[in-house]
Amino acid sequence: MSLQREGKYERILDAAITAIAESGFYHCQVSKIARLAGVADGTIYLYFKSKEDILIQLFQSRMGDFIAVIRNKLAQCGTTEERLRTIVETHFSNMEHNRSLAIVTQLELRQPNLSIRRAINGPLLDYFKLIEEVILLGIEHGEIPNVDIWVARQMIFGSLDEATTDWVLARHPRTLVSGVEPMLALFEGALRLRKTEEKRQLIPDEKREEDENANS
Amino acid sequence: MSLQREGKYERILDAAITAIAESGFYHCQVSKIARLAGVADGTIYLYFKSKEDILIQLFQSRMGDFIAVIRNKLAQCGTTEERLRTIVETHFSNMEHNRSLAIVTQLELRQPNLSIRRAINGPLLDYFKLIEEVILLGIEHGEIPNVDIWVARQMIFGSLDEATTDWVLARHPRTLVSGVEPMLALFEGALRLRKTEEKRQLIPDEKREEDENANS
Amino acid sequence: MSLQREGKYERILDAAITAIAESGFYHCQVSKIARLAGVADGTIYLYFKSKEDILIQLFQSRMGDFIAVIRNKLAQCGTTEERLRTIVETHFSNMEHNRSLAIVTQLELRQPNLSIRRAINGPLLDYFKLIEEVILLGIEHGEIPNVDIWVARQMIFGSLDEATTDWVLARHPRTLVSGVEPMLALFEGALRLRKTEEKRQLIPDEKREEDENANS
Amino acid sequence: MSLQREGKYERILDAAITAIAESGFYHCQVSKIARLAGVADGTIYLYFKSKEDILIQLFQSRMGDFIAVIRNKLAQCGTTEERLRTIVETHFSNMEHNRSLAIVTQLELRQPNLSIRRAINGPLLDYFKLIEEVILLGIEHGEIPNVDIWVARQMIFGSLDEATTDWVLARHPRTLVSGVEPMLALFEGALRLRKTEEKRQLIPDEKREEDENANS
DNA sequence: TATGAATGAGTGTTCATTCAT
DNA sequence: TATGAATGAACACTCATTCAT
């Protein structure tokens, strides 16, 4: 029974992603979501308080999953370079593999509606914190000079977000993941990332100077 | 501000910015805009085809002004460093001095609605092109290595946009303009900007004037 | 314009009486009232806050008229007997001549709904006060012994009300006005009404005693 | 009150009285009745055809009890005075001791809904007949002059009903039973009741017993 | 141009009832 | 009998747009 409940809950959420991505939150009728989910209109209200609540739970659930995945991957990274790469790669590939969710995230969730904003803020701030932790760790490890963490986070998230929106709006035929390397290069430059090869103590100082020259 | 003298068109546009910033595009009634503008509901439809059309013309008009201002300022810049500074400063100060417009721009214009998107794309692509030109010029002048212009533009616009959204949503008490310097530092790092103070010592005045002419 | 407004207001009220009498307040759709009134659904909401508000204004308006009529007639009565007759006659004939309004009054307005109750109480209490004033005047004039005014009012209104409900529900084929004389006889007995022939000073005391015997 | 031992039918009926008295018939959900009764929603439909049927059976059951009680008490009365007193006292005390039932009876049962009306009519007409029998007996016994029985019944029931509604709506802080004596005085006056204390002095005991047998 | 009363299509939500278990 | 998740018909109300003045 509980399994069926969960089944319907997820089906409604998936249907909502598709429906909202197609028509936008305001133009998408609850009955359309119900039809896509294969349930009756009224059934929606056994799982969600209101139409707005669908949007909120949708974001909290999917963004929660997303952050959990990134956190797991980050735990296995040894350097800031790897961590940045993990964030960019996971962000882009996740969005690319779930275009409807990306549309909802990039467009529909930018609501001025207060209750929606409040509900969205939680998971979003988690993501921000995660990015900021990576920067802070880089500074502590001496990989990054003392940058303004807040602004650095704005740059990283803003860039990923804009690239995703660009892709969602199909302003450009490129795949999202094709932007991973150039984006990473920009981030490393912006953060003056000192590649941590020396940590492994295999690389002589001269080599490092070459790298720095290449970067400048 | 003389309510009687300004054209009704402008008054309706200003009223729309205020009203939409307050309640969001979908929750803001045409009659509210009319009331704020001091005109009858029907009058709106003498100047605008539809409610949607208000949003579109609003963005086109204000974004057009914004781009014109930046273009003017850029014409007077001699270096990529100055040009980047101009963009960041103008973007932030414009948004900060017109919070309602910023709210509309940052939140309300992210509509998946196709006709709105199409109408918004024009001015936005102008802005993108403007940023890309600055990067391209930097590359041509040897101030910037060969970066992926597309991705660089995504980073610059995305960062400015995210910082503005952050400020609009008051996630942070800082003023927007306080982010100018750190943001610029990041951009310069990301673009591996070769500061052109030395350059000037290498290039004769005549040459520099040619560059400036090319930019104007 | 104001005339047209009033025209529609009244038309909606009349339509509501008919529609509610037919189907009951809860089963009667706003669109049915609109159709009967010859206006669009939305027009209703230019004149009334809500469906409930229609019921409230309906009662306040019609009951107000009713009380005004009775008050006028009472002002021309010289004796308690005449006043009681006026109340019974007016109550019955008004109801009989406006069956739909009677249905609404007798059945639909008995709502436990608090806001409806509150709105109804005003005019109803006016009517109660009017009845109580007649009784009080009778006591002051020595036409009625010292009865419990509150309970006397309950009896008078309750009897009129029940007779009206009986008639509305067609439990009996009699006309309402055919009940005027027997009802008056009951009221006069209940109130031990001393007929005020003596006031006219034409009738000797012996006659009065006969009357009293007949009444006992 | 042992929730487990009472039959579910009775528990549902009691729950319905409480729930309907609180929110009114139309605003009271079947699921609320089920919750109060401690049964599942579906269980209601094992005992009742529909929500409407609950109201109908509720009235028929409770009103049937009420009439049976009055009939029993009336059988023990020797005079019309006693019979009237019995009706008024029982009516008021029953209502006062079961306020929720009174609310349902006074407010919720005034439904124009035909099927409800029809179902209610049965027990109500029984009550009416009972009152009319008392009046008729009074006339036959010479205690009451020849009054219009129909109208007299309307007066008696209407007065009791209005007093009860007054009390239900708390328009007055008095208890209901405090109205017994004044109400009785009014009824006796209205019916020109000839008190039978003297009568008993005229009639031998055997005769009185016959009367009582006739009544039972 | 300007008005604002009137329109009526459109939809989120409720809740009595059913039925598989 | 008993359950309670699921159903889906039904409806009050909103608001962008029109048009007679």
GROMACS .gro file of C-alpha atoms in nm, chain A residues 55-153:
model
   99
   55LEU     CA    1   0.591   2.275  -0.765
   56ILE     CA    2   0.745   2.311  -0.422
   57GLN     CA    3   0.772   1.940  -0.345
   58LEU     CA    4   0.895   1.877  -0.696
   59PHE     CA    5   1.187   2.112  -0.650
   60GLN     CA    6   1.266   2.001  -0.298
   61SER     CA    7   1.266   1.637  -0.395
   62ARG     CA    8   1.466   1.667  -0.716
   63MET     CA    9   1.707   1.930  -0.591
   64GLY     CA   10   1.760   1.722  -0.275
   65ASP     CA   11   1.853   1.422  -0.487
   66PHE     CA   12   2.082   1.637  -0.699
   67ILE     CA   13   2.269   1.776  -0.401
   68ALA     CA   14   2.302   1.433  -0.245
   69VAL     CA   15   2.458   1.301  -0.564
   70ILE     CA   16   2.706   1.586  -0.584
   71ARG     CA   17   2.795   1.554  -0.216
   72ASN     CA   18   2.871   1.187  -0.263
   73LYS     CA   19   3.095   1.251  -0.560
   74LEU     CA   20   3.271   1.541  -0.389
   75ALA     CA   21   3.361   1.318  -0.096
   76GLN     CA   22   3.574   1.115  -0.332
   77CYS     CA   23   3.770   1.413  -0.471
   78GLY     CA   24   4.118   1.494  -0.351
   79THR     CA   25   4.172   1.835  -0.505
   80THR     CA   26   3.982   2.154  -0.570
   81GLU     CA   27   4.032   2.101  -0.938
   82GLU     CA   28   3.855   1.769  -0.914
   83ARG     CA   29   3.582   1.917  -0.700
   84LEU     CA   30   3.512   2.196  -0.945
   85ARG     CA   31   3.508   1.946  -1.227
   86THR     CA   32   3.264   1.729  -1.032
   87ILE     CA   33   3.026   2.020  -0.980
   88VAL     CA   34   3.032   2.136  -1.341
   89GLU     CA   35   3.007   1.788  -1.485
   90THR     CA   36   2.728   1.676  -1.254
   91HIS     CA   37   2.533   1.997  -1.297
   92PHE     CA   38   2.549   1.987  -1.674
   93SER     CA   39   2.494   1.616  -1.718
   94ASN     CA   40   2.204   1.608  -1.475
   95MET     CA   41   2.030   1.892  -1.651
   96GLU     CA   42   2.103   1.748  -1.990
   97HIS     CA   43   1.962   1.411  -1.897
   98ASN     CA   44   1.644   1.559  -1.759
   99ARG     CA   45   1.549   1.839  -1.989
  100SER     CA   46   1.197   1.879  -1.851
  101LEU     CA   47   1.327   1.918  -1.499
  102ALA     CA   48   1.579   2.168  -1.631
  103ILE     CA   49   1.303   2.373  -1.790
  104VAL     CA   50   1.108   2.375  -1.467
  105THR     CA   51   1.416   2.465  -1.269
  106GLN     CA   52   1.546   2.731  -1.503
  107LEU     CA   53   1.218   2.900  -1.587
  108GLU     CA   54   0.925   2.801  -1.376
  109LEU     CA   55   1.082   2.823  -1.038
  110ARG     CA   56   1.179   3.187  -1.085
  111GLN     CA   57   0.850   3.289  -0.928
  112PRO     CA   58   0.817   3.604  -0.721
  113ASN     CA   59   0.543   3.423  -0.535
  114LEU     CA   60   0.656   3.434  -0.175
  115SER     CA   61   0.556   3.088  -0.058
  116ILE     CA   62   0.723   2.930  -0.359
  117ARG     CA   63   1.038   3.135  -0.307
  118ARG     CA   64   1.059   3.039   0.055
  119ALA     CA   65   1.022   2.671  -0.021
  120ILE     CA   66   1.281   2.687  -0.295
  121ASN     CA   67   1.532   2.872  -0.088
  122GLY     CA   68   1.611   2.578   0.138
  123PRO     CA   69   1.754   2.336  -0.116
  124LEU     CA   70   1.904   2.619  -0.321
  125LEU     CA   71   2.093   2.751  -0.021
  126ASP     CA   72   2.219   2.398   0.036
  127TYR     CA   73   2.362   2.398  -0.313
  128PHE     CA   74   2.516   2.741  -0.257
  129LYS     CA   75   2.671   2.624   0.065
  130LEU     CA   76   2.814   2.323  -0.109
  131ILE     CA   77   2.982   2.542  -0.371
  132GLU     CA   78   3.110   2.777  -0.105
  133GLU     CA   79   3.257   2.487   0.091
  134VAL     CA   80   3.455   2.381  -0.214
  135ILE     CA   81   3.596   2.733  -0.250
  136LEU     CA   82   3.673   2.759   0.120
  137LEU     CA   83   3.847   2.424   0.118
  138GLY     CA   84   4.054   2.541  -0.177
  139ILE     CA   85   4.159   2.852   0.012
  140GLU     CA   86   4.244   2.651   0.324
  141HIS     CA   87   4.449   2.410   0.117
  142GLY     CA   88   4.632   2.697  -0.046
  143GLU     CA   89   4.497   2.607  -0.387
  144ILE     CA   90   4.302   2.931  -0.417
  145PRO     CA   91   4.408   3.278  -0.302
  146ASN     CA   92   4.188   3.470  -0.067
  147VAL     CA   93   3.885   3.546  -0.288
  148ASP     CA   94   3.547   3.682  -0.196
  149ILE     CA   95   3.368   3.351  -0.140
  150TRP     CA   96   3.023   3.501  -0.181
  151VAL     CA   97   3.099   3.656  -0.517
  152ALA     CA   98   3.289   3.350  -0.630
  153ARG     CA   99   2.987   3.137  -0.558
   0.00000   0.00000   0.00000
